Amino acid sequence: MSHFPHPTGDAAVGTASVGRRKTTYHPSRPPFLRLGCRDNWDASFGEQDLIDRMVVLGHTAGLPFSRTLLVTYYVSLKTNPFVILTGIEGSGKTELVTLFATAVLGRGSPQYALINGDTSWLNATGDQHSFRSLLDHFTSLRFLELLQEAADPGSAGKAFLVCFDGMRPAEVNYYFATLLSVDDAGRKRLNLPGVADDERPVVPPNVSITATVNTAEYAGALSAAVLRRAGVIAFRPTKCDAPVPYSPQPAPVGMQRLWLRASQRDEAAARAQLVQHIGVTALNRLNCSEALAGMLRRAGIPLTQRTRQELTLYVANSFDEHGQGLFDAEDALRNAQIAFDCQVAQRVLWRLRDTPDDQVRVFLTSYLDALPPLAWAG
């Protein structure tokens, strides 16, 4: 706490009299006006500009991320309770999350928590000790402090980003299926032992969570309970060079509020938006591209009503506040088709990995290879 010297005059109120260590304080503006100015920002800056900022920062850092990959991650984070990036170590997963944090928050922001994986819990003996060790790691002081700060009323316009880095599949399954619960409304709670349901910590809506998983390094698979909630983006098995050191400009004023208000989580509102963007007829006809639909038919995997609701949210989130597509700003129908296929790939294709049908596996590999460089969804 800072301590300031008292004025030497007998009365330290109003305008100080002349003398050493005395100053005159004139409020520059009324307090309510100051609060209004705090929330003021350049309305001409939109989501397309945020994506452009990510592209420029990525190129400056020497990261080979395509614009389509950046949009895929951006829209997935807008739509899903959490996002999981899978691939070999060094393929660029952590760099992608840090790039997004830099674009929204600026470099080195304390509102971005990078929590490194810790495998010591795997050496614990007994289920209770293993669970306790894992619990201690993922409810670390840094994470809980960030949640507390995000929940403060004064942080309503601030965005907070968390990246659980270098997790094993078993860690992901424990954390995102056991320790973290997500209800139908998308609210996230931490299931702490001995804490009543209504007293369990809530993950505030201004906190976005990503996990990176080194799937090629460790054996195991992500559980269905996790994959039903997560957007999964899998990186190709190629190495990504370390970012080139650079000093980006501070994030523009209002960037965090732009990000926080961009997400659409209400299915009815999302459908209404899409009717405006592409029309009711096109929306009702929207389906998988033929190659993707053929794989699903051959594997006998239908798109359930719940999956279609999730698809509607993702497609709606692929348009900016002006109705322009983030994947394709010129063609709304093409943007909707790309977004539809991306979400199917993130939420459904994982079910095809263990299929006994060799032809489906061949189709799946060919489809993934045709997706943007460095990463695919699924």
Coordinates of N, CA and C in Angstrom, one line a residue, residues 38 46 91 142 177 196 199 235 280 282 317 373 376:
R38 N -14.4 5.1 -19.4 CA -13.7 3.8 -19.2 C -14.3 2.8 -20.2
G46 N -13.9 -4.1 -35.3 CA -14.8 -5.3 -35.2 C -14.0 -6.6 -35.2
S91 N 4.1 -28.8 -32.0 CA 3.4 -28.5 -33.2 C 2.7 -27.2 -33.3
R142 N -2.9 -20.0 -8.7 CA -3.0 -19.1 -9.9 C -4.3 -19.2 -10.5
A177 N -14.2 -33.9 -17.3 CA -15.4 -34.8 -17.1 C -15.7 -35.0 -15.6
A196 N -20.8 -28.1 -1.1 CA -22.2 -28.3 -1.6 C -22.3 -27.8 -3.0
E199 N -22.6 -24.2 -3.7 CA -21.4 -23.4 -3.2 C -20.2 -23.6 -4.0
F235 N -3.7 -30.9 -34.5 CA -2.6 -30.4 -35.3 C -2.0 -31.6 -36.0
V280 N -34.1 -18.3 -44.5 CA -34.7 -19.5 -43.8 C -34.6 -20.7 -44.7
A282 N -32.2 -21.4 -47.0 CA -30.8 -21.9 -47.0 C -30.5 -22.5 -45.7
N317 N -21.9 -18.1 -34.9 CA -20.7 -17.4 -34.3 C -19.7 -17.2 -35.4
P373 N -3.5 -25.9 -43.9 CA -2.2 -26.3 -43.4 C -2.1 -26.3 -41.9
W376 N -5.9 -29.7 -38.4 CA -7.3 -30.1 -38.9 C -8.2 -30.2 -37.7

